[in-house]
XYZ file of C-alpha atoms in Angstrom:
412
model
C 121.023 133.435 -6.992
C 122.232 134.293 -3.500
C 121.754 137.844 -2.299
C 124.666 139.925 -1.098
C 124.696 141.526 2.333
C 124.015 144.910 0.727
C 121.027 143.480 -1.161
C 119.666 142.062 2.083
C 120.130 145.437 3.799
C 118.261 147.214 0.983
C 115.437 144.662 1.064
C 115.170 145.032 4.829
C 115.049 148.810 4.449
C 112.428 148.460 1.692
C 110.245 146.357 4.015
C 110.515 148.954 6.805
C 109.755 151.793 4.397
C 106.783 149.928 2.928
C 105.355 149.780 6.446
C 106.153 153.472 6.946
C 104.316 154.359 3.718
C 101.335 152.249 4.834
C 101.195 154.008 8.213
C 101.475 157.479 6.651
C 98.857 156.580 4.013
C 96.428 155.395 6.688
C 97.083 158.491 8.817
C 96.460 160.869 5.883
C 93.228 159.160 4.813
C 92.067 159.004 8.441
C 92.646 162.728 8.909
C 91.054 163.625 5.553
C 88.019 161.420 6.293
C 87.594 162.905 9.756
C 87.705 166.460 8.385
C 85.190 165.634 5.635
C 82.788 163.936 8.061
C 82.979 166.864 10.489
C 82.397 169.293 7.639
C 79.507 167.240 6.242
C 77.743 167.315 9.604
C 78.458 171.071 9.913
C 80.778 170.722 12.886
C 83.503 172.600 11.000
C 83.762 174.381 7.685
C 87.095 174.160 5.890
C 86.283 173.864 2.145
C 84.701 176.233 -0.330
C 82.466 173.437 -1.635
C 80.946 171.415 1.211
C 81.584 167.645 1.166
C 78.761 165.483 -0.215
C 77.767 161.899 0.345
C 80.016 161.017 -2.619
C 82.958 162.556 -0.777
C 82.202 160.483 2.303
C 81.842 157.282 0.266
C 85.199 157.941 -1.393
C 86.803 158.702 1.970
C 85.438 155.533 3.539
C 86.433 153.355 0.603
C 89.977 154.674 0.521
C 90.326 154.497 4.301
C 89.315 150.836 4.226
C 91.859 150.233 1.487
C 94.598 151.989 3.481
C 93.729 149.945 6.552
C 93.813 146.711 4.560
C 97.276 147.521 3.156
C 98.552 148.461 6.610
C 97.248 145.188 8.052
C 98.745 143.194 5.179
C 102.269 144.641 5.359
C 102.426 144.311 9.158
C 101.076 140.761 9.436
C 102.334 138.987 6.326
C 105.764 138.405 4.825
C 106.971 141.004 2.356
C 106.624 140.234 -1.344
C 108.513 142.299 -3.968
C 105.468 142.610 -6.220
C 103.501 144.347 -3.444
C 105.047 147.712 -4.222
C 103.692 147.678 -7.798
C 100.220 146.901 -6.479
C 100.254 149.680 -3.866
C 101.867 152.240 -6.197
C 99.185 151.586 -8.825
C 96.381 151.848 -6.284
C 97.814 155.061 -4.810
C 97.680 156.752 -8.209
C 94.229 155.276 -8.886
C 92.802 156.391 -5.553
C 94.088 159.941 -5.792
C 92.931 160.103 -9.413
C 89.416 158.961 -8.496
C 89.278 161.514 -5.699
C 90.214 164.308 -8.108
C 87.680 163.093 -10.690
C 84.666 162.546 -8.437
C 85.165 164.607 -5.259
C 83.135 167.821 -5.707
C 85.337 169.647 -3.202
C 88.268 169.598 -5.669
C 88.495 172.891 -7.559
C 88.699 172.653 -11.352
C 88.198 176.129 -12.729
C 90.743 178.570 -14.152
C 93.269 175.806 -14.916
C 93.691 174.919 -11.239
C 93.127 171.242 -12.073
C 96.463 171.075 -13.945
C 98.384 172.140 -10.867
C 96.378 169.808 -8.642
C 97.178 166.927 -11.008
C 100.872 167.785 -11.023
C 101.063 168.170 -7.240
C 99.231 164.860 -6.834
C 101.658 163.083 -9.185
C 104.689 164.489 -7.349
C 103.212 163.721 -3.923
C 102.618 160.046 -4.729
C 106.033 159.783 -6.390
C 107.697 161.099 -3.228
C 105.993 158.309 -1.307
C 107.557 155.829 -3.688
C 111.079 157.196 -3.156
C 110.970 155.881 0.412
C 111.143 152.355 -0.954
C 114.681 152.868 -2.331
C 113.786 150.689 -5.319
C 115.121 151.574 -8.775
C 112.452 149.618 -10.649
C 109.761 150.938 -8.299
C 110.950 154.490 -8.959
C 110.824 153.954 -12.730
C 107.353 152.457 -12.463
C 106.177 155.378 -10.316
C 107.590 157.877 -12.815
C 105.722 156.154 -15.647
C 102.437 156.319 -13.715
C 103.078 159.979 -12.833
C 103.103 160.939 -16.521
C 99.922 158.963 -17.172
C 98.313 160.443 -14.070
C 99.050 164.045 -15.098
C 98.077 163.470 -18.721
C 94.770 161.671 -18.018
C 93.535 164.154 -15.396
C 94.602 167.165 -17.446
C 92.845 165.904 -20.581
C 89.848 164.502 -18.715
C 89.113 167.488 -16.491
C 90.994 170.358 -18.076
C 88.558 170.961 -20.919
C 90.710 169.766 -23.789
C 94.381 169.707 -24.700
C 96.008 172.583 -22.781
C 98.966 174.441 -24.165
C 100.483 174.523 -20.665
C 100.538 170.729 -20.444
C 103.782 170.370 -22.444
C 105.961 172.533 -20.165
C 104.275 170.903 -17.167
C 105.216 167.457 -18.480
C 108.800 168.646 -18.940
C 108.861 170.061 -15.427
C 107.425 166.840 -14.010
C 109.985 164.862 -15.982
C 112.840 166.842 -14.421
C 111.479 166.255 -10.895
C 111.034 162.546 -11.581
C 114.547 162.278 -13.028
C 116.023 163.937 -9.941
C 114.108 161.468 -7.778
C 115.455 158.521 -9.747
C 119.045 159.797 -9.594
C 118.659 160.310 -5.846
C 117.410 156.738 -5.400
C 120.257 155.271 -7.453
C 122.808 157.438 -5.633
C 121.509 156.305 -2.236
C 121.746 152.641 -3.246
C 125.270 153.098 -4.607
C 126.230 155.024 -1.474
C 125.182 152.075 0.693
C 127.185 149.665 -1.468
C 130.289 151.873 -1.499
C 130.092 152.496 2.242
C 129.878 148.749 2.868
C 132.814 148.038 0.536
C 134.909 150.878 1.973
C 134.266 149.727 5.530
C 135.425 146.249 4.574
C 138.551 147.523 2.790
C 139.566 149.810 5.644
C 140.063 146.721 7.781
C 143.114 145.724 5.776
C 144.038 148.844 3.776
C 145.217 152.273 4.963
C 142.791 155.089 4.151
C 145.026 156.522 1.431
C 145.022 153.191 -0.409
C 141.252 152.942 -0.100
C 140.960 156.325 -1.812
C 143.367 155.182 -4.525
C 141.349 152.005 -4.868
C 138.256 154.044 -5.757
C 140.130 156.435 -8.043
C 141.236 153.447 -10.108
C 137.709 151.958 -10.113
C 139.038 148.688 -8.746
C 136.459 145.978 -8.137
C 135.869 143.708 -5.167
C 134.962 140.655 -7.217
C 136.249 137.076 -6.920
C 139.413 136.530 -8.936
C 143.144 137.055 -8.884
C 146.240 137.878 -10.902
C 149.957 137.127 -10.743
C 151.953 139.920 -9.119
C 155.332 140.460 -7.548
C 154.834 141.546 -3.936
C 156.812 141.693 -0.734
C 155.347 139.630 2.081
C 156.005 140.338 5.758
C 155.254 137.788 8.468
C 155.509 138.777 12.124
C 154.923 136.553 15.133
C 155.245 136.947 18.901
C 157.630 134.405 20.347
C 156.465 132.181 23.218
C 153.018 133.751 23.093
C 151.409 130.493 24.210
C 153.411 130.566 27.423
C 152.590 134.243 27.906
C 148.839 133.673 27.455
C 148.754 130.637 29.746
C 149.951 132.768 32.653
C 147.175 135.351 32.259
C 143.402 135.495 32.164
C 141.491 135.537 28.894
C 140.508 139.171 29.445
C 144.137 140.199 29.928
C 145.213 138.336 26.790
C 142.496 139.975 24.687
C 143.367 143.462 25.968
C 147.054 142.788 25.322
C 146.431 141.567 21.767
C 144.140 144.467 20.921
C 146.751 146.948 22.114
C 149.597 145.133 20.344
C 147.756 144.650 17.048
C 146.541 148.254 17.052
C 150.102 149.521 17.408
C 151.375 147.234 14.660
C 148.487 148.169 12.357
C 149.259 151.869 12.732
C 152.867 151.241 11.669
C 151.863 149.035 8.729
C 149.366 151.607 7.480
C 151.947 154.374 7.917
C 154.080 152.625 5.286
C 151.085 151.805 3.061
C 151.120 148.110 3.753
C 148.065 145.908 3.218
C 147.130 143.667 6.117
C 146.285 140.268 4.698
C 145.176 138.696 7.952
C 145.697 138.339 11.676
C 146.462 134.766 12.697
C 146.181 134.942 16.455
C 149.201 137.011 17.447
C 150.757 136.723 13.976
C 150.342 139.339 11.249
C 150.640 138.744 7.502
C 151.213 141.930 5.515
C 151.576 142.624 1.788
C 153.489 145.411 0.068
C 152.765 145.839 -3.639
C 149.078 144.993 -3.669
C 146.596 146.222 -4.599
C 148.955 148.869 -6.048
C 152.591 148.179 -6.861
C 155.324 150.733 -6.176
C 159.054 150.790 -6.761
C 159.865 150.874 -3.046
C 157.614 148.016 -1.872
C 160.494 145.936 -0.498
C 162.131 148.927 1.203
C 158.858 149.956 2.856
C 158.434 146.395 4.129
C 161.858 146.477 5.770
C 161.253 149.936 7.240
C 157.945 148.680 8.599
C 159.708 145.754 10.276
C 162.274 148.089 11.840
C 159.577 150.369 13.222
C 157.663 147.369 14.534
C 160.712 146.191 16.514
C 161.253 149.687 17.907
C 157.604 149.864 18.906
C 157.955 146.521 20.692
C 160.746 147.971 22.849
C 158.511 150.916 23.790
C 155.626 148.518 24.342
C 157.689 146.495 26.832
C 158.697 149.648 28.678
C 155.123 150.902 28.865
C 153.841 147.573 30.195
C 156.778 147.345 32.652
C 157.590 143.895 31.315
C 160.937 142.852 32.766
C 161.073 139.064 32.952
C 158.477 138.287 30.250
C 159.394 140.897 27.683
C 157.622 140.526 24.346
C 159.896 139.514 21.473
C 158.809 139.393 17.879
C 160.261 137.593 14.878
C 159.746 139.069 11.405
C 160.421 137.392 8.063
C 160.297 139.210 4.717
C 160.416 137.787 1.192
C 159.727 139.157 -2.283
C 158.318 137.075 -5.107
C 155.423 136.383 -7.453
C 152.131 135.266 -5.961
C 148.470 135.152 -6.933
C 146.804 138.286 -5.572
C 143.079 138.827 -5.449
C 139.752 138.320 -3.788
C 139.563 134.657 -2.916
C 136.354 133.095 -1.650
C 132.675 132.991 -2.536
C 130.227 135.645 -3.679
C 129.156 136.084 -0.046
C 132.526 136.015 1.711
C 135.748 137.294 0.142
C 139.259 137.693 1.487
C 141.751 139.940 -0.242
C 144.825 137.756 0.045
C 147.883 136.268 -1.640
C 148.566 132.610 -2.250
C 151.556 130.776 -3.643
C 154.888 129.177 -2.800
C 156.511 132.531 -2.041
C 153.997 133.116 0.762
C 155.144 129.892 2.391
C 158.773 130.915 1.944
C 158.187 134.207 3.752
C 156.624 132.281 6.619
C 159.573 129.864 6.751
C 162.003 132.801 6.915
C 160.096 134.229 9.855
C 160.446 130.866 11.574
C 164.232 131.046 11.156
C 164.424 134.115 13.406
C 164.076 131.790 16.410
C 167.005 129.656 15.257
C 169.317 132.619 14.613
C 168.091 134.575 17.654
C 167.424 137.733 15.652
C 164.412 139.931 15.148
C 164.280 140.469 11.384
C 165.353 138.203 8.519
C 164.900 138.947 4.832
C 165.464 136.840 1.750
C 168.145 137.367 -0.851
C 165.548 138.579 -3.377
C 164.339 141.273 -0.993
C 167.912 142.296 -0.182
C 168.753 142.708 -3.880
C 165.774 145.030 -4.348
C 166.759 147.366 -1.509
C 170.560 147.060 -1.589
C 171.132 150.446 -3.231
C 168.021 152.143 -1.812
C 168.830 152.384 1.877
C 171.569 153.883 4.040
C 172.472 153.937 7.717
C 170.384 157.091 8.061
C 167.333 154.852 7.693
C 168.140 153.413 11.100
C 169.334 149.928 10.171
C 172.061 147.927 8.479
C 171.886 144.542 6.774
C 174.323 141.642 6.977
C 174.260 138.220 5.390
C 173.755 135.628 8.061
C 173.647 132.230 6.331
C 172.634 130.028 3.428
C 169.840 127.673 4.390
C 167.571 125.076 2.871
C 164.054 125.797 4.090
C 161.286 123.253 4.239
C 159.842 122.566 0.804
C 162.933 123.824 -1.046
C 165.780 121.787 -2.515
C 168.211 124.649 -3.147
C 169.754 126.806 -0.422
C 168.776 130.464 -0.167
C 170.684 133.308 1.429
C 169.066 135.051 4.366
C 170.051 138.453 5.722
C 169.590 139.960 9.144
C 168.296 143.499 9.489
C 170.032 145.064 12.483
C 168.108 147.995 13.955
C 169.848 150.995 15.490
C 168.505 152.071 18.894
C 166.210 155.103 18.911
């Protein structure tokens, strides 16, 4: 099964954190060994019970182990099972140190707290891996660790062990919830970043409130489709350098995107200088068609301001916009690794054909009869435009004529 980008990110992070754990483990054992050796040879004195030869043997053994793990994770490819091996050995090593190191205090019930602190300390190491199954495995070993050391060194079954197990369980549960939350946060951030490329922020929030999923699939919906295209853009781009064309397009598309998002439109795709926008998906509203027309009007007004700002006199930018309403298949189309939220169907082609007619009729905005019927009683001249029927035409791929209407914008 192919891994998603998020899975690959988490695995990459797990590899880096495994190396971090190995470095920290080696540093801790190196420091502890150095202190014990210095204390053994009476250079310093930092423990109540002086280290013995057993302490030094344990230190050396564990330091060699830590060095071996560090060498392995930095020189060999990462294997998922490695974390179970190192987690098990971490608990085993610390447990052996508590059992056999004479410098570890055991009297007056101190051993119970040492066991609990040891279990929590190793578990915190494991949280760096951001692995749900690794966290569960570490929690399981933490209970065994606390129970075995408490029974083995605590002088019998202590009454305090039960509340300590409950307390440890709460800490482990918080650690697991934190790990799961971090993983989900990465997934949601990745999905939100992707959605914000074609959805306004308010729709992204609504998307999450409705628990919508970004999975392959689609459904039949009535939407309003807006196509916009810069006329004679090829000629315009041929007269300028590539850098100038890119800067122009970025400025133009940014302006258009702001207008589309202002009216809660969903950008399907950019096709060079053309923009395909959907109204009514992912969430349908009663005024989808009207918002599409208002978007087109604002886009034309912005083009006029754009021309004035760029001081374009002879080569003024002109845009043709076609709008049509109809049923299409809406959804995430593609593979499990690459999805596009888009619409497909005959009505998409019809909207594109209507946009193409703007060149023939020398107008900026044309809408279909279906779109006109949906907004006929919803707009007035105060909205800044009027609509007039312009013709009945037979577009490519259709056998019956359709009525097309021109949207005439009032000057600002």
